XYZ file of C-alpha atoms in Angstrom:
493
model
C -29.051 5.072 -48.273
C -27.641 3.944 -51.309
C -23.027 4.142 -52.333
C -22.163 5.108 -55.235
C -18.494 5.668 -56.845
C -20.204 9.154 -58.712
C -18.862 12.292 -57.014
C -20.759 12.880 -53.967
C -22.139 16.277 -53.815
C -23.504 16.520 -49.985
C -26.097 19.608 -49.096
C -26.596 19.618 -45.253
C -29.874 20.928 -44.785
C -33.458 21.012 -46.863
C -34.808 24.271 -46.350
C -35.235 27.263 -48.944
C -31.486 26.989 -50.253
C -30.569 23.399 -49.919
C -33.987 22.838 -51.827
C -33.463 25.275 -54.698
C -29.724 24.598 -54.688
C -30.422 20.507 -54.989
C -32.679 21.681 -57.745
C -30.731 23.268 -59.226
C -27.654 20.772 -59.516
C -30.112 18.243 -60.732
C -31.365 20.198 -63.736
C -27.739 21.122 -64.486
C -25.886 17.638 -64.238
C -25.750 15.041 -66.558
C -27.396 11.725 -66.121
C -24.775 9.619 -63.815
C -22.661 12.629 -63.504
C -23.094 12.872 -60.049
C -24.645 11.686 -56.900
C -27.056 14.504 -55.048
C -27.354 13.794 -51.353
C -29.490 16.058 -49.096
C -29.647 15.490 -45.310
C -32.098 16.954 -42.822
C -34.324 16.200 -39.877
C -37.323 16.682 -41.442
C -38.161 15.361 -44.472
C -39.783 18.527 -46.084
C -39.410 22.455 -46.376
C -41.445 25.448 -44.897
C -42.098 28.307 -46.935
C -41.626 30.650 -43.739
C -43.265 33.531 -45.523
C -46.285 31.932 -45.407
C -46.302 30.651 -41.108
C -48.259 33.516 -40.166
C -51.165 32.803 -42.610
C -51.173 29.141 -42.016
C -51.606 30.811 -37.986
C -54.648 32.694 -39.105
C -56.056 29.827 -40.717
C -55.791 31.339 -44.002
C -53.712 28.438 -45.653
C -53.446 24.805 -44.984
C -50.497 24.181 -43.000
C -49.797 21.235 -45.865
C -49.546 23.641 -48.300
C -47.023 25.602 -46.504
C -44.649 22.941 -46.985
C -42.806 21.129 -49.633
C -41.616 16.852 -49.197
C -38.237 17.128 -50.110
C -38.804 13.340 -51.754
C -41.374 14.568 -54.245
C -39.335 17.627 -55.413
C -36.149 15.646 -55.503
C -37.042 12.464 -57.177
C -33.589 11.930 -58.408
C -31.709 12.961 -55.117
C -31.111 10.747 -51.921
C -32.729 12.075 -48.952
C -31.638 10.976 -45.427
C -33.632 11.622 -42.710
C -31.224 12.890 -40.098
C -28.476 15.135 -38.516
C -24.898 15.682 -39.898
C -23.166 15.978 -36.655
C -19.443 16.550 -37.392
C -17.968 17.347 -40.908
C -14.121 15.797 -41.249
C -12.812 18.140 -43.927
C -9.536 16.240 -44.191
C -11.035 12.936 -45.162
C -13.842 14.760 -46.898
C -16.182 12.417 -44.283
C -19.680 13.457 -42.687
C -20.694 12.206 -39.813
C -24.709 11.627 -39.996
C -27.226 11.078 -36.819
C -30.195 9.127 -38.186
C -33.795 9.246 -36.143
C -33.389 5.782 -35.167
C -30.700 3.605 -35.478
C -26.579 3.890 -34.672
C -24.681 7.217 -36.378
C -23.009 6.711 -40.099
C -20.259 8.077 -41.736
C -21.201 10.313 -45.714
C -17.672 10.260 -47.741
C -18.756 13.554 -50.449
C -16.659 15.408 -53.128
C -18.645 18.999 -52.974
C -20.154 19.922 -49.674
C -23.181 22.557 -49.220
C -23.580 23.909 -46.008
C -27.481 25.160 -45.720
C -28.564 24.858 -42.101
C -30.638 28.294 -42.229
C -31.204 29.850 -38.496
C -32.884 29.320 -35.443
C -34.702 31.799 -33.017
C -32.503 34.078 -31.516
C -33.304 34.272 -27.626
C -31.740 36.064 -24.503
C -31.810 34.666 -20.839
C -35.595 36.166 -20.094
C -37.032 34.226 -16.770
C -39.689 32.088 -17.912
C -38.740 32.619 -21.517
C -38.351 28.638 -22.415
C -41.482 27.797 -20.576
C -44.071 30.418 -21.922
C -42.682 31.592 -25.336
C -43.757 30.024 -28.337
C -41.796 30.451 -31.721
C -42.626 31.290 -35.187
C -39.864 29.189 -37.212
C -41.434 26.046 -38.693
C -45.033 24.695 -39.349
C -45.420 23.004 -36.481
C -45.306 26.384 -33.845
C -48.003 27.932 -36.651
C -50.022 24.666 -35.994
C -49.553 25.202 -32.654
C -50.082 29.117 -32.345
C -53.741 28.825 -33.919
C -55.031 25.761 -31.510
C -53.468 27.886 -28.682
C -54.969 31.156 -29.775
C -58.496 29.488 -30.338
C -58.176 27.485 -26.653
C -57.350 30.930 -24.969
C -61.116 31.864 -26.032
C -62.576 28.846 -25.291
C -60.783 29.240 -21.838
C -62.334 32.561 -21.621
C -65.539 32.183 -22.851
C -65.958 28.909 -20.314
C -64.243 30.876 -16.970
C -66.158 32.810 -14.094
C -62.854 33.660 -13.135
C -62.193 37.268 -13.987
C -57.971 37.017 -13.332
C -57.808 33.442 -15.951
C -60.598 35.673 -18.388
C -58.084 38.529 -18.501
C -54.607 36.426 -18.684
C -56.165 33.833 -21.424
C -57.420 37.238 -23.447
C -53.900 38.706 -23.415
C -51.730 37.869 -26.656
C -48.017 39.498 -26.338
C -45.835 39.388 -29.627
C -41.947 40.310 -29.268
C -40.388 41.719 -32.159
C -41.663 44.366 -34.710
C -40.419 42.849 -38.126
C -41.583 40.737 -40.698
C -42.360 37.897 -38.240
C -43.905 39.687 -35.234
C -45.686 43.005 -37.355
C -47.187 39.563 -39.881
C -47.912 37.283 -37.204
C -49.879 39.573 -34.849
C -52.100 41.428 -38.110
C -52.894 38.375 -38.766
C -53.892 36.592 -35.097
C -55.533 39.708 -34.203
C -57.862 38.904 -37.416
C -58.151 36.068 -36.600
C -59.382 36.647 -32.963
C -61.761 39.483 -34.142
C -63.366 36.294 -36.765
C -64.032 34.191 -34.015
C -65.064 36.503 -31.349
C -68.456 36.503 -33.046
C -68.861 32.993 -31.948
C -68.551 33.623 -28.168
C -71.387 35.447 -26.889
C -69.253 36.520 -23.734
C -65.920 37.737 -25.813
C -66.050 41.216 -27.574
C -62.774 42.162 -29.140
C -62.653 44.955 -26.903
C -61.972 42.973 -24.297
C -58.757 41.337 -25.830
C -55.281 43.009 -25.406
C -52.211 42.727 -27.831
C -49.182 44.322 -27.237
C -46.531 44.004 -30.134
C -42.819 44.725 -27.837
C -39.693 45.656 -30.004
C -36.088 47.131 -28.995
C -36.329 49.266 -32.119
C -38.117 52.451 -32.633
C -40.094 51.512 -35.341
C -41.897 48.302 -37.077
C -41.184 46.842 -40.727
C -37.954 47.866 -40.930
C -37.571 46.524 -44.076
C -40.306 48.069 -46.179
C -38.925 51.451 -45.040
C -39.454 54.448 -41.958
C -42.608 55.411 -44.485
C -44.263 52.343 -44.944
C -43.169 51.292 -41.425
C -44.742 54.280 -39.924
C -48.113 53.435 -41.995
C -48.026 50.130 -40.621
C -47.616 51.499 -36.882
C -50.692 53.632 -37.184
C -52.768 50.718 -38.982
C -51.850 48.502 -35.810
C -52.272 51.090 -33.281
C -55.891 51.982 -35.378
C -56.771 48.064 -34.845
C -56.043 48.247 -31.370
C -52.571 47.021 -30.847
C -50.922 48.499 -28.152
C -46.767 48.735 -29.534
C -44.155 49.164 -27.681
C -40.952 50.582 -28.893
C -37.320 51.127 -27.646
C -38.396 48.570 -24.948
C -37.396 45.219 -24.019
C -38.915 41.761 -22.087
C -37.408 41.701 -18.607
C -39.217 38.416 -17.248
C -42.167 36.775 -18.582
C -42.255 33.473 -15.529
C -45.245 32.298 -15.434
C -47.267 34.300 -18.453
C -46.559 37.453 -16.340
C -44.844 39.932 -18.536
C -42.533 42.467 -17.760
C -41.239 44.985 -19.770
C -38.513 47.401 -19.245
C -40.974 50.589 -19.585
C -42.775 49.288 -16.256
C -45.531 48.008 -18.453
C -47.286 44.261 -17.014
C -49.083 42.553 -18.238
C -50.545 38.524 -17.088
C -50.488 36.574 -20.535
C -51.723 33.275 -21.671
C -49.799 34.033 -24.996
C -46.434 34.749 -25.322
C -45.105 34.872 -29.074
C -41.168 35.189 -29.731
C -39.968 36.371 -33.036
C -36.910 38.868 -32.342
C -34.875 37.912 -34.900
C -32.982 35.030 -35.912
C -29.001 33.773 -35.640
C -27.113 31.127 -37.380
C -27.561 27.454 -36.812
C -25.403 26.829 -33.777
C -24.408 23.448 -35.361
C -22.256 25.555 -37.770
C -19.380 25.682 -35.007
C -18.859 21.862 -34.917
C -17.733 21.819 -38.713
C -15.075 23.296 -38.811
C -15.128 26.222 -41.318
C -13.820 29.649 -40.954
C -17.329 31.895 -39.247
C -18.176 35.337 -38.568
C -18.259 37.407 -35.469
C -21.982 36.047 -35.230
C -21.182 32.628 -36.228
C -22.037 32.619 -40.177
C -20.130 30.899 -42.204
C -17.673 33.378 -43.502
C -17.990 33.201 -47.895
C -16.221 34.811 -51.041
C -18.618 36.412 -53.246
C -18.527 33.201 -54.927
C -20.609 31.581 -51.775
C -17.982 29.413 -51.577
C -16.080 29.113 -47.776
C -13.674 30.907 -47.750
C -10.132 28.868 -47.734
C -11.505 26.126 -49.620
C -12.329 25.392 -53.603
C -15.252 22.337 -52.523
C -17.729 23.915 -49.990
C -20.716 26.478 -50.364
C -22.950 28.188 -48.625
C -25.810 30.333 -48.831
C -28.812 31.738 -47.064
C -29.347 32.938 -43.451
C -26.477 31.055 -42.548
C -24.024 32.884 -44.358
C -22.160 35.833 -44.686
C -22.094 37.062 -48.307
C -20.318 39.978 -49.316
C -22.938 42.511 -50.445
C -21.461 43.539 -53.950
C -24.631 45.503 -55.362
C -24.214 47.638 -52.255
C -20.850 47.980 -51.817
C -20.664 49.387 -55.668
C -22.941 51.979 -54.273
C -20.616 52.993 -51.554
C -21.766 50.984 -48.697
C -18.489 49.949 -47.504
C -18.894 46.122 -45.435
C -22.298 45.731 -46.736
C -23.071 42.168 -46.288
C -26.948 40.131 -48.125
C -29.506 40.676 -45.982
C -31.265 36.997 -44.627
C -34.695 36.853 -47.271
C -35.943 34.912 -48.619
C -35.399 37.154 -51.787
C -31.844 36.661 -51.586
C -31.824 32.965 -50.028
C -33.348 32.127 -53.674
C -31.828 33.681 -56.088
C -27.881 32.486 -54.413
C -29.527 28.995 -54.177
C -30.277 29.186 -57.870
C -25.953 30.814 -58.286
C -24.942 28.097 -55.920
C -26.256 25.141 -57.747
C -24.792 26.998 -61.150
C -21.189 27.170 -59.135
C -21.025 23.785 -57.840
C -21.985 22.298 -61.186
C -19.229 24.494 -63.179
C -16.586 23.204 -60.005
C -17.912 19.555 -61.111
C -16.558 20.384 -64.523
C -12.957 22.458 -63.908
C -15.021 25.613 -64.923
C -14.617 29.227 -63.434
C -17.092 30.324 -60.202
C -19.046 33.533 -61.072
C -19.879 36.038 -58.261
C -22.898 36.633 -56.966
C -24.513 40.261 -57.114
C -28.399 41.260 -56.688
C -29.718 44.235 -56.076
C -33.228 44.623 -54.082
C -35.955 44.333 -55.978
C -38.389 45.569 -52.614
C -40.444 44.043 -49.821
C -44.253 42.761 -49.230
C -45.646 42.442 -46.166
C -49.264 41.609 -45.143
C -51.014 42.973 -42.324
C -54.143 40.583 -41.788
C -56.817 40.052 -44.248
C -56.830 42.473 -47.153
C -54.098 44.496 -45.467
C -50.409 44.955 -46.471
C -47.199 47.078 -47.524
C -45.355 46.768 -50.287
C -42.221 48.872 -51.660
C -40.751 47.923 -55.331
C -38.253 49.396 -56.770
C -37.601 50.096 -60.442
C -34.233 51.153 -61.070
C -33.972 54.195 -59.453
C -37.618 54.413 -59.110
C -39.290 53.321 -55.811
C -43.127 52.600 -55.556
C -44.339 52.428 -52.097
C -48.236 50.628 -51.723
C -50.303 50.080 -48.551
C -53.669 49.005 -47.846
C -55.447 46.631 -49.790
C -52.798 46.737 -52.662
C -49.695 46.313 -51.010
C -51.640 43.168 -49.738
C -52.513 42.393 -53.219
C -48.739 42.547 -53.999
C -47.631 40.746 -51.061
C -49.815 37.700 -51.964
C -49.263 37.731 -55.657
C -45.005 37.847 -54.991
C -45.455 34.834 -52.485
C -48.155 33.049 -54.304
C -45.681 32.938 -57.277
C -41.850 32.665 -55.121
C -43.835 29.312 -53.184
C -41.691 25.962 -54.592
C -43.552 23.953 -57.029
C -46.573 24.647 -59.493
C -48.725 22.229 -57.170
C -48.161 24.298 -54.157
C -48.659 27.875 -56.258
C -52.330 26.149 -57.696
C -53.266 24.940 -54.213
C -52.135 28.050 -52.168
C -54.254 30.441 -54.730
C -57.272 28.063 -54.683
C -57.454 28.072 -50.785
C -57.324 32.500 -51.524
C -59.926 32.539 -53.896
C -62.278 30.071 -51.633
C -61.961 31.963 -49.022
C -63.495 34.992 -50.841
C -66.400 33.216 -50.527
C -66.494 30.791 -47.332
C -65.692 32.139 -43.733
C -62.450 31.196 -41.568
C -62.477 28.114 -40.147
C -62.255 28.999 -36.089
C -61.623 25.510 -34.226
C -58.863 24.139 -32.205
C -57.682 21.106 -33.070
C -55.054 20.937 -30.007
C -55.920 17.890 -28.845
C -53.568 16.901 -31.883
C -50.610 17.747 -29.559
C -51.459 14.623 -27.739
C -53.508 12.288 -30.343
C -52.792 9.537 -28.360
C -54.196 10.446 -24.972
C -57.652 9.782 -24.989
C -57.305 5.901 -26.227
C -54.423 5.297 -23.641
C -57.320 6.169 -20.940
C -59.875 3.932 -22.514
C -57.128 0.923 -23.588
C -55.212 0.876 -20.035
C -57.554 2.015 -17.215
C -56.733 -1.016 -15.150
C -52.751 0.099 -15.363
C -53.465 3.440 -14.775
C -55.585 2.770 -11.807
C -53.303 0.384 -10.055
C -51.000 2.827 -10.616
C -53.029 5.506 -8.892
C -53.594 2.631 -5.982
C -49.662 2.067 -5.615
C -48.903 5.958 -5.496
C -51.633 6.075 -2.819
C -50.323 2.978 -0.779
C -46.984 4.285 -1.314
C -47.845 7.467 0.090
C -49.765 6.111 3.245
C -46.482 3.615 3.810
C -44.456 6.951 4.108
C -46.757 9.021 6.028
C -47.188 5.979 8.704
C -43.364 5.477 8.456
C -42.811 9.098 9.493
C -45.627 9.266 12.351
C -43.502 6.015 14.025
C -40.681 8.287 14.006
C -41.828 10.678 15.557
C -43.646 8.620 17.948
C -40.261 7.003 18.591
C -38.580 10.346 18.915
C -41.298 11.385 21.056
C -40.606 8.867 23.440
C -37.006 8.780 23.495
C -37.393 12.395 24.388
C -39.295 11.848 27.442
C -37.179 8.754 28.775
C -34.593 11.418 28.270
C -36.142 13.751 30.303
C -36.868 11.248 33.173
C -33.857 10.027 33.145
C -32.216 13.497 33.975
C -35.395 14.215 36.433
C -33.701 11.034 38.290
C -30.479 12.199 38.165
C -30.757 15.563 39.436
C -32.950 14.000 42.316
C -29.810 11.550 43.520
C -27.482 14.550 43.903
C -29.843 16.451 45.738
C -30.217 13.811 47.861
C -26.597 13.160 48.117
């Protein structure tokens, strides 16, 4: 980490808008003008559109995400955590990965921390369910997926056949309807490959609280994409919630069961919980409450954007939707990032904020290979596509809204490839635990002296506790003779 006397400006957070908004401000500024620092955890973005492909195998999970170093040459990154924000000293308190916590002094502040998974307290929820927020739980979802047939396919065991061929997926929108098209695809590909595994003898239930899927393409297009699940075998199950899942056995509130070996979680998302240690005014569900402007409200120095913000709606509420507030997209996430960096710079220079208004331009949504919705609207015109051209659509929007040329050329090369090479189908999850195999062959002396102490250790105890009870034992019966002895005397007597 470098000082600098330059005006700080300080985005907390590198994904979709403290990227585009760092961007942004570096295009804009002047050379020396100002000082760009971004801070976050991990020292790249995720294009999340793009997780349930890179599940399927359809992308390379290192295309899927963007270094943060090579985007912003001119910025400093920190690998780390801003902690506490002291908005009377203008101070940021920053958690590093290793090493003892340092204090950020900044001038502008931009609060991007995006969301998290939004959970409830389901028994067995923490232990069985796997997310769908970053690159890693993709990585992690397609070795899974691919183990659960080699578990299968390997098993005489007809209750671990059924339990590792069950896939449950909670939540019916973008995240769940995307992420289970495109596993189930990707089960049906490798199937082939397993003499004993038809697909017929896989079960995938997609669970949502709503009464329909895709809400955000629209009941038409949502209904369509029911049908096309329901066609492919899904079973869905709507207006109905998770009531315990311990163990991989699933209960839902319909009196459905089901014994699971998957367990996918993408019900929606909330707010960065880290927001409520900063300080700044927040919403009933903890987003950082904004002017049109995306700056905080109740102060002229701090923005924020994205799903961790509440922006008034202005587009909508000019149509007489009264409290209308940006929905979280990625369509939206970009194009205030893009506002925000434009505000921030004008702030830099004593110039006027401008407000930010967008109206929809649609959704995309892909289904699996060569199967997708899309709605776009034109004016007052709305196109609604399904099939093979809303997938079509739904590639060519993401192909192009992906960061960076050398992501777009890499991501379309890997599509137009796989037009003409079949999907890779092996499970690399012994990656979870690289190191495992090596620490066997490197320390088998340590690990069997420790096997030898935990056995010596566990005789010591079991001897200790037989003399115990030996000694108990006999205490017992002096006891009783004792008494025998007594009772004889006063007879006697």
């Amino acid at each position: 980490m470098s000082t600098t006397e330059r005006p700080r400006i300080l985005v907390v957070g590198g994904g979709y808008v403290g990227l585009y908004a760092a961007r942004r401000i570096l295009k804009k500024i002047r050379y020396g003008e100002a000082t760009v620092t971004v801070v976050d955890p991990r020292s790249y973005m995720t294009y999340q559109p793009f997780l349930p492909e890179a599940a399927a195998g359809s992308i390379s999970p290192r295309h899927v995400v963007v270094p943060l170093r090579r985007v912003l040459p001119r910025a400093e990154v920190l690998t780390g955590r801003v902690t506490t924000i002291d908005q009377d000293r203008r101070v940021a308190s920053v958690a590093p990965l290793v090493g003892r916590p340092y204090e950020i002094p900044f001038d502008y502040l931009v609060v991007a921390l995006g969301a998290v998974s939004r959970t409830f307290p389901i028994p067995g929820l923490a232990e069985q369910g796997i997310g769908m927020k970053g690159v890693e739980e993709a990585i992690g979802l397609r070795n899974h997926v691919l183990e659960q047939l080699d578990k299968a396919d390997s098993t005489t065991d007809d209750d671990v056949r059924r339990k590792a061929l069950t896939f449950v997926f909670v939540g019916g929108g973008f995240a769940g309807a995307e992420t289970i098209g495109e596993v189930e695809d990707l089960a049906r590909d490798a199937a082939r490959y397993y003499p004993s595994i038809r697909r017929e003898d896989m079960r995938f239930l997609l669970v949502d609280v709503a009464d329909r899927i895709l809400p955000e393409v629209g009941p038409k297009l949502g209904e369509w994409g029911l049908e096309h699940l329901q066609k492919r075998g899904v079973e869905v199950h709507l207006n109905t919630s998770v009531k315990s899942c311990v163990d991989g056995h699933v209960e839902l509130s319909n009196g459905v069961t089901a014994d699971s070996g998957t367990i996918v979680w993408t019900a929606g998302v909330k707010p960065n919980p880290a927001l409520a240690r900063f300080g700044l005014p927040l919403g009933p569900k903890g987003h950082v409450d904004t002017e049109a402007t995306l700056q905080v409200k109740g102060t002229d120095y701090i923005w924020s954007a994205g799903d961790n913000a509440q922006i008034p709606d202005l587009a909508a509420r000019a149509a007489g939707q009264e409290n209308a507030w940006c929905p979280p997209n990625a369509q939206h996430a970009l194009r205030q990032a893009k506002l925000l960096g434009d505000n921030v710079v004008a702030a830099l220079r004593g110039f006027p904020q401008k407000e930010y208004r967008h109206a929809s331009k649609g959704a995309v949504a892909g289904l699996g290979l060569r199967k997708g919705v899309a709605m776009v609207k034109l004016g007052k015109l709305t196109l609604r596509f399904r099939g093979r051209l809303g997938w079509y659509l739904h590639r060519g929007y993401h192909g192009m809204a992906v960061p960076t040329w050398n992501r777009k050329i890499r991501v379309f090369a890997e599509w137009t490839l796989a037009l003409f090479l079949k999907r890779e189908v092996v499970s690399l999850g012994a990656m979870e635990h690289p190191r495992g195999e090596f620490y066997e062959a490197a320390a088998p002396v340590t690990a069997a002296a420790r096997s030898r102490s935990e056995q010596n250790e566990r005789e010591d105890r079991e001897d200790r506790e037989d003399r115990e009870d030996r000694e108990e034992h006999e205490e017992n019966e002096e006891r009783a003779e004792r008494e025998d002895r007594e009772r004889h005397a006063a007879r006697a007597s």
